[in-house]
mmCIF file of C-alpha atoms in Angstrom:
data_model
loop_
_atom_site.group_PDB
_atom_site.id
_atom_site.type_symbol
_atom_site.label_atom_id
_atom_site.label_comp_id
_atom_site.label_asym_id
_atom_site.label_seq_id
_atom_site.Cartn_x
_atom_site.Cartn_y
_atom_site.Cartn_z
ATOM 1 C CA MET O 337 88.002 110.305 239.674
ATOM 2 C CA PRO O 338 85.533 109.146 237.040
ATOM 3 C CA ILE O 339 87.682 109.191 233.671
ATOM 4 C CA ALA O 340 85.428 110.822 230.920
ATOM 5 C CA ILE O 341 85.966 109.728 227.222
ATOM 6 C CA CYS O 342 84.441 111.747 224.247
ATOM 7 C CA TYR O 343 84.564 110.514 220.767
ATOM 8 C CA LYS O 344 83.155 111.401 217.671
ATOM 9 C CA ALA O 345 81.884 109.186 214.729
ATOM 10 C CA ILE O 346 79.783 109.806 211.815
ATOM 11 C CA LEU O 347 76.501 108.002 211.563
ATOM 12 C CA SER O 348 75.696 105.844 208.273
ATOM 13 C CA THR O 349 72.691 106.954 205.884
ATOM 14 C CA ASN O 350 70.341 104.727 207.544
ATOM 15 C CA GLY O 351 70.628 106.386 210.742
ATOM 16 C CA ARG O 352 72.770 103.847 212.785
ATOM 17 C CA ILE O 353 75.915 103.787 214.232
ATOM 18 C CA SER O 354 78.475 103.058 211.536
ATOM 19 C CA HIS O 355 81.061 101.606 214.291
ATOM 20 C CA ARG O 356 81.054 101.911 218.065
ATOM 21 C CA PRO O 357 83.462 104.307 219.841
ATOM 22 C CA PRO O 358 86.374 102.820 221.429
ATOM 23 C CA LEU O 359 85.196 102.652 225.031
ATOM 24 C CA GLU O 360 87.690 101.363 227.552
ATOM 25 C CA ASP O 361 87.285 97.872 228.987
ATOM 26 C CA ARG O 362 86.549 98.929 232.255
ATOM 27 C CA TRP O 363 83.807 101.654 231.585
ATOM 28 C CA ALA O 364 80.856 101.338 233.790
ATOM 29 C CA GLU O 365 78.433 103.869 232.170
ATOM 30 C CA ALA O 366 78.334 105.144 228.646
ATOM 31 C CA ARG O 367 76.117 108.140 226.865
ATOM 32 C CA ILE O 368 75.641 108.240 223.200
ATOM 33 C CA SER O 369 73.761 111.084 221.443
ATOM 34 C CA ARG O 370 73.387 112.785 218.076
ATOM 35 C CA THR O 371 73.900 116.384 217.159
ATOM 36 C CA LEU O 372 72.058 118.145 214.257
ATOM 37 C CA GLY O 373 75.011 117.749 212.299
ATOM 38 C CA GLY O 374 74.775 114.011 212.404
ATOM 39 C CA ILE O 375 77.843 113.607 214.830
ATOM 40 C CA LEU O 376 77.832 110.927 217.313
ATOM 41 C CA ILE O 377 79.173 111.537 220.866
ATOM 42 C CA ALA O 378 79.789 109.096 223.423
ATOM 43 C CA ARG O 379 81.166 109.626 226.830
ATOM 44 C CA ALA O 380 81.997 106.701 229.201
ATOM 45 C CA GLU O 381 82.885 106.928 232.880
ATOM 46 C CA ARG O 382 84.292 104.796 235.377
ATOM 47 C CA ALA O 383 81.780 105.726 237.669
ATOM 48 C CA THR O 384 80.597 104.065 240.763
ATOM 49 C CA ILE O 385 77.021 103.008 239.966
ATOM 50 C CA PRO O 386 75.124 102.541 243.290
ATOM 51 C CA GLY O 387 72.610 99.808 244.110
ATOM 52 C CA LEU O 388 70.413 98.907 247.019
ATOM 53 C CA GLU O 389 71.926 99.625 250.325
ATOM 54 C CA ASN O 390 70.438 97.156 252.910
ATOM 55 C CA THR O 391 72.247 93.687 252.072
ATOM 56 C CA TRP O 392 71.079 91.683 254.961
ATOM 57 C CA HIS O 393 71.095 88.406 253.448
ATOM 58 C CA PRO O 394 74.043 86.251 253.170
ATOM 59 C CA ASN O 395 73.382 84.974 249.807
ATOM 60 C CA MET O 396 74.589 86.988 246.782
ATOM 61 C CA ILE O 397 73.460 85.737 243.612
ATOM 62 C CA ASN O 398 75.182 87.232 240.494
ATOM 63 C CA CYS O 399 72.734 88.118 237.775
ATOM 64 C CA LEU O 400 74.686 85.961 235.186
ATOM 65 C CA ASP O 401 74.084 82.806 236.841
ATOM 66 C CA ILE O 402 70.188 83.281 236.197
ATOM 67 C CA ARG O 403 68.637 82.766 233.290
ATOM 68 C CA ILE O 404 65.875 85.139 232.664
ATOM 69 C CA TRP O 405 62.756 83.039 231.270
ATOM 70 C CA GLN O 406 60.256 85.656 231.273
ATOM 71 C CA SER O 407 58.523 88.613 232.453
ATOM 72 C CA PHE O 408 55.764 87.801 235.184
ATOM 73 C CA SER O 409 53.070 89.887 236.525
ATOM 74 C CA GLU O 410 50.968 88.857 239.381
ATOM 75 C CA ARG O 411 48.830 91.746 238.711
ATOM 76 C CA VAL O 412 47.498 91.848 235.330
ATOM 77 C CA ASN O 413 45.801 94.860 233.803
ATOM 78 C CA ALA O 414 44.007 94.236 230.737
ATOM 79 C CA HIS O 415 43.913 97.095 228.185
ATOM 80 C CA LYS O 416 43.512 96.467 224.441
ATOM 81 C CA GLY O 417 44.896 92.921 224.637
ATOM 82 C CA LYS O 418 48.281 94.056 226.322
ATOM 83 C CA ILE O 419 49.384 94.334 230.147
ATOM 84 C CA ILE O 420 50.997 96.682 232.155
ATOM 85 C CA ALA O 421 53.919 94.403 233.899
ATOM 86 C CA ASN O 422 55.695 94.991 236.732
ATOM 87 C CA ASN O 423 59.103 94.373 237.726
ATOM 88 C CA ASN O 424 58.945 90.683 238.340
ATOM 89 C CA TYR O 425 60.684 88.005 236.299
ATOM 90 C CA ILE O 426 60.684 84.095 236.126
ATOM 91 C CA GLY O 427 64.174 83.132 236.616
ATOM 92 C CA LEU O 428 65.925 79.776 236.218
ATOM 93 C CA LEU O 429 68.704 78.418 238.385
ATOM 94 C CA PRO O 430 69.989 75.119 238.180
ATOM 95 C CA GLY O 431 67.324 72.863 239.575
ATOM 96 C CA SER O 432 64.972 75.569 240.658
ATOM 97 C CA THR O 433 62.668 77.939 239.517
ATOM 98 C CA VAL O 434 62.872 81.580 241.076
ATOM 99 C CA MET O 435 61.259 84.745 241.332
ATOM 100 C CA VAL O 436 63.372 87.809 240.404
ATOM 101 C CA LYS O 437 62.630 91.060 241.594
ATOM 102 C CA LYS O 438 64.577 94.052 239.824
ATOM 103 C CA ASP O 439 63.623 97.527 239.372
ATOM 104 C CA PRO O 440 63.776 98.412 235.612
ATOM 105 C CA ARG O 441 63.179 102.148 236.012
ATOM 106 C CA SER O 442 66.517 103.308 236.540
ATOM 107 C CA VAL O 443 70.143 101.796 236.386
ATOM 108 C CA ARG O 444 71.496 104.549 238.157
ATOM 109 C CA TYR O 445 68.990 105.398 240.833
ATOM 110 C CA PRO O 446 67.344 102.399 242.025
ATOM 111 C CA GLY O 447 63.627 103.185 242.944
ATOM 112 C CA GLU O 448 62.515 103.354 246.309
ATOM 113 C CA GLY O 449 59.799 100.758 246.095
ATOM 114 C CA ILE O 450 62.129 97.968 245.782
ATOM 115 C CA GLU O 451 64.326 99.293 248.325
ATOM 116 C CA THR O 452 61.275 99.322 250.826
ATOM 117 C CA GLU O 453 60.528 95.810 249.557
ATOM 118 C CA ASN O 454 64.032 94.399 250.424
ATOM 119 C CA ASN O 455 63.616 96.076 253.745
ATOM 120 C CA ILE O 456 60.247 94.548 254.555
ATOM 121 C CA TYR O 457 61.379 91.145 253.496
ATOM 122 C CA GLN O 458 64.200 91.436 256.266
ATOM 123 C CA ARG O 459 61.437 92.165 258.891
ATOM 124 C CA ILE O 460 59.006 89.387 257.878
ATOM 125 C CA GLN O 461 61.668 86.458 256.910
ATOM 126 C CA GLY O 462 60.791 83.198 258.692
ATOM 127 C CA HIS O 463 57.393 84.659 259.560
ATOM 128 C CA GLY O 464 55.288 82.565 256.814
ATOM 129 C CA ILE O 465 53.779 86.015 255.418
ATOM 130 C CA GLY O 466 55.571 86.254 251.687
ATOM 131 C CA PRO O 467 57.807 84.096 249.591
ATOM 132 C CA ASP O 468 61.061 82.635 250.727
ATOM 133 C CA PHE O 469 63.878 85.367 250.515
ATOM 134 C CA LEU O 470 66.746 83.126 248.796
ATOM 135 C CA GLY O 471 69.212 86.529 248.210
ATOM 136 C CA HIS O 472 70.416 89.578 246.696
ATOM 137 C CA LEU O 473 70.570 90.208 242.978
ATOM 138 C CA VAL O 474 74.253 91.066 242.515
ATOM 139 C CA GLU O 475 75.489 92.820 239.217
ATOM 140 C CA ALA O 476 78.913 94.077 239.059
ATOM 141 C CA GLU O 477 79.374 93.954 242.710
ATOM 142 C CA ARG O 478 76.353 96.317 243.177
ATOM 143 C CA MET O 479 72.900 94.907 244.387
ATOM 144 C CA THR O 480 69.943 95.721 242.142
ATOM 145 C CA GLY O 481 67.333 93.328 243.440
ATOM 146 C CA PHE O 482 66.479 90.279 244.882
ATOM 147 C CA ILE O 483 65.358 86.411 244.388
ATOM 148 C CA LEU O 484 62.262 84.950 245.917
ATOM 149 C CA SER O 485 61.145 81.507 246.135
ATOM 150 C CA PHE O 486 58.662 80.653 242.938
ATOM 151 C CA VAL O 487 55.069 80.258 244.316
ATOM 152 C CA GLU O 488 53.249 77.407 242.219
ATOM 153 C CA ASP O 489 49.616 75.926 242.161
ATOM 154 C CA PHE O 490 48.110 79.262 243.489
ATOM 155 C CA HIS O 491 44.918 80.980 242.421
ATOM 156 C CA PRO O 492 44.547 84.885 243.260
ATOM 157 C CA ALA O 493 42.440 85.296 246.433
ATOM 158 C CA GLY O 494 38.335 85.669 246.426
ATOM 159 C CA PRO O 495 35.508 86.228 248.803
ATOM 160 C CA GLU O 496 35.819 82.787 250.134
ATOM 161 C CA ASP O 497 39.472 82.961 250.750
ATOM 162 C CA LEU O 498 38.741 85.883 253.426
ATOM 163 C CA GLU O 499 39.706 83.675 256.541
ATOM 164 C CA ILE O 500 43.024 82.505 255.233
ATOM 165 C CA CYS O 501 43.948 85.972 254.190
ATOM 166 C CA GLN O 502 43.133 87.595 257.201
ATOM 167 C CA GLN O 503 45.431 85.013 258.879
ATOM 168 C CA THR O 504 48.447 86.092 256.603
ATOM 169 C CA LEU O 505 47.292 90.021 256.997
ATOM 170 C CA SER O 506 47.219 89.307 260.742
ATOM 171 C CA LYS O 507 51.104 88.083 260.766
ATOM 172 C CA LEU O 508 51.968 91.383 259.011
ATOM 173 C CA HIS O 509 50.159 93.548 261.334
ATOM 174 C CA ALA O 510 51.497 91.616 264.052
ATOM 175 C CA LEU O 511 54.896 93.097 263.281
ATOM 176 C CA GLY O 512 53.339 96.696 262.917
ATOM 177 C CA ILE O 513 53.650 96.739 259.383
ATOM 178 C CA ARG O 514 50.745 97.936 256.951
ATOM 179 C CA HIS O 515 50.992 96.397 253.737
ATOM 180 C CA GLY O 516 49.593 99.233 251.371
ATOM 181 C CA ASN O 517 47.950 97.514 248.730
ATOM 182 C CA ILE O 518 45.933 94.727 249.602
ATOM 183 C CA SER O 519 44.507 93.785 246.246
ATOM 184 C CA ARG O 520 43.142 90.360 245.922
ATOM 185 C CA TYR O 521 46.311 89.651 243.335
ATOM 186 C CA ASN O 522 48.609 90.293 246.024
ATOM 187 C CA PHE O 523 47.217 87.279 248.116
ATOM 188 C CA LEU O 524 48.347 84.032 246.410
ATOM 189 C CA VAL O 525 46.366 81.338 247.714
ATOM 190 C CA HIS O 526 47.882 77.818 247.493
ATOM 191 C CA ASN O 527 45.229 75.427 245.886
ATOM 192 C CA ASN O 528 46.012 73.067 248.886
ATOM 193 C CA GLY O 529 44.193 75.474 251.112
ATOM 194 C CA THR O 530 47.074 75.327 253.712
ATOM 195 C CA LYS O 531 47.843 79.512 253.484
ATOM 196 C CA ALA O 532 47.986 82.562 251.473
ATOM 197 C CA THR O 533 51.217 84.049 250.457
ATOM 198 C CA LEU O 534 51.571 87.865 250.504
ATOM 199 C CA ILE O 535 53.548 89.621 247.950
ATOM 200 C CA ASP O 536 54.211 93.266 246.677
ATOM 201 C CA PHE O 537 55.569 95.170 249.692
ATOM 202 C CA ALA O 538 56.571 98.367 247.989
ATOM 203 C CA ARG O 539 53.927 100.267 249.487
ATOM 204 C CA SER O 540 54.306 98.953 253.052
ATOM 205 C CA VAL O 541 55.190 101.197 256.177
ATOM 206 C CA ARG O 542 55.136 101.082 260.002
ATOM 207 C CA GLY O 543 51.483 101.358 260.756
ATOM 208 C CA LEU O 544 49.679 102.410 263.932
ATOM 209 C CA ALA O 545 46.693 100.283 265.352
ATOM 210 C CA PRO O 546 44.173 102.468 263.907
ATOM 211 C CA GLU O 547 45.613 102.239 260.314
ATOM 212 C CA LEU O 548 46.197 98.543 260.781
ATOM 213 C CA GLU O 549 42.856 98.041 261.719
ATOM 214 C CA ALA O 550 41.255 100.105 258.832
ATOM 215 C CA GLU O 551 43.079 97.857 256.588
ATOM 216 C CA MET O 552 42.086 94.721 257.718
ATOM 217 C CA ASN O 553 38.613 95.946 257.643
ATOM 218 C CA ALA O 554 38.910 97.158 254.070
ATOM 219 C CA LEU O 555 40.153 93.363 252.981
ATOM 220 C CA PRO O 556 36.690 91.888 252.612
ATOM 221 C CA GLU O 557 35.672 94.573 249.631
ATOM 222 C CA GLU O 558 39.283 94.120 248.313
ATOM 223 C CA LEU O 559 38.379 90.435 247.796
ATOM 224 C CA GLU O 560 35.145 91.142 246.067
ATOM 225 C CA GLU O 561 36.766 93.053 243.093
ATOM 226 C CA ALA O 562 35.357 92.088 239.751
ATOM 227 C CA ASP O 563 37.598 89.672 238.149
ATOM 228 C CA PRO O 564 37.020 90.365 234.068
ATOM 229 C CA LYS O 565 38.829 88.310 231.575
ATOM 230 C CA ARG O 566 42.317 88.854 231.370
ATOM 231 C CA VAL O 567 45.363 88.544 229.198
ATOM 232 C CA ILE O 568 48.935 88.022 230.001
ATOM 233 C CA ASN O 569 51.473 89.125 227.190
ATOM 234 C CA MET O 570 54.458 87.228 227.990
ATOM 235 C CA ASN O 571 57.457 87.627 225.602
ATOM 236 C CA GLY O 572 54.993 88.810 222.850
ATOM 237 C CA SER O 573 52.676 86.140 223.503
ATOM 238 C CA LEU O 574 49.072 86.742 224.484
ATOM 239 C CA TYR O 575 47.926 83.967 227.152
ATOM 240 C CA PRO O 576 43.970 84.291 227.887
ATOM 241 C CA ILE O 577 43.255 83.543 231.207
ATOM 242 C CA ASN O 578 39.881 82.141 232.224
ATOM 243 C CA GLN O 579 37.832 84.185 235.009
ATOM 244 C CA GLY O 580 39.233 83.373 238.322
ATOM 245 C CA GLU O 581 42.416 82.014 237.401
ATOM 246 C CA LEU O 582 45.739 83.110 236.940
ATOM 247 C CA LEU O 583 48.321 81.667 234.868
ATOM 248 C CA THR O 584 51.607 80.588 236.398
ATOM 249 C CA ARG O 585 53.371 79.005 233.933
ATOM 250 C CA PRO O 586 52.299 79.104 230.300
ATOM 251 C CA ALA O 587 52.359 75.929 228.143
ATOM 252 C CA PHE O 588 54.801 77.843 225.841
ATOM 253 C CA SER O 589 57.052 80.950 225.206
ATOM 254 C CA THR O 590 58.218 82.849 222.217
ATOM 255 C CA SER O 591 61.375 82.554 220.425
ATOM 256 C CA LEU O 592 62.650 85.711 218.539
ATOM 257 C CA ASP O 593 60.941 84.655 215.130
ATOM 258 C CA GLY O 594 57.653 84.788 216.672
ATOM 259 C CA ARG O 595 57.131 80.947 216.570
ATOM 260 C CA PRO O 596 56.343 79.114 220.217
ATOM 261 C CA ARG O 597 58.823 77.007 221.702
ATOM 262 C CA PRO O 598 58.482 74.771 224.881
ATOM 263 C CA CYS O 599 59.296 76.636 227.785
ATOM 264 C CA PRO O 600 62.429 74.797 229.514
ATOM 265 C CA GLU O 601 62.500 73.151 232.878
ATOM 266 C CA PRO O 602 64.858 73.764 235.492
ATOM 267 C CA ASP O 603 66.572 70.180 235.075
ATOM 268 C CA THR O 604 67.126 71.302 231.503
ATOM 269 C CA ILE O 605 69.470 74.110 231.777
ATOM 270 C CA PRO O 606 72.835 73.339 230.528
#
């Protein structure tokens, strides 16, 4: 059974915790709250926190082995100079840059979207549809996400890329899967013109033939989507993006004091 620990502590005058509760070393989850009388109550449990269920890939990558570089959003939503980021992060492993996919909405209950994506990547692995699946992200012996190869030198799809996007979407449909969100920003067209990599399978489901045909027929209109000037907010810094372009690696990131610092290259990781 989980062991619950309750502890009382007085808050300091500035509202901060004057000292942390003496939690056991092996606690897995803690809740801290404040009463009207200014009392801090902490509860720690040796609870088993569930993770994603389908561990189909042999590679298990500890989250502590990855150096998170910055948040990254393939779909950029400009609103008063800010963006709504998704759950993608650029991470650094020794010798390589990777995409880290982790659902930030809930620690205890992972979102259905990332579980769906994990299952879809199992279905499409080796079919040349999405980024290479490199392994599961493991945190305290539970799976909280996954690691993908980092796609570089690409641009979001436009009307001129219709044929190459149709080729990739056809491969997905051949497996009986409807993507569910064929935004032009979910097709990463390689600048060498060889292929388009499809991403974001959170809404993907099994599709009947009429549904797959309807999705394919909707693709030309999706690629015609207007592309206003957009801004990516990475680690507190604003990066303007020219129309029709998507920034994949900024010239610099931001340190805690707000001053720019060079982004590290994979081979410089200690």
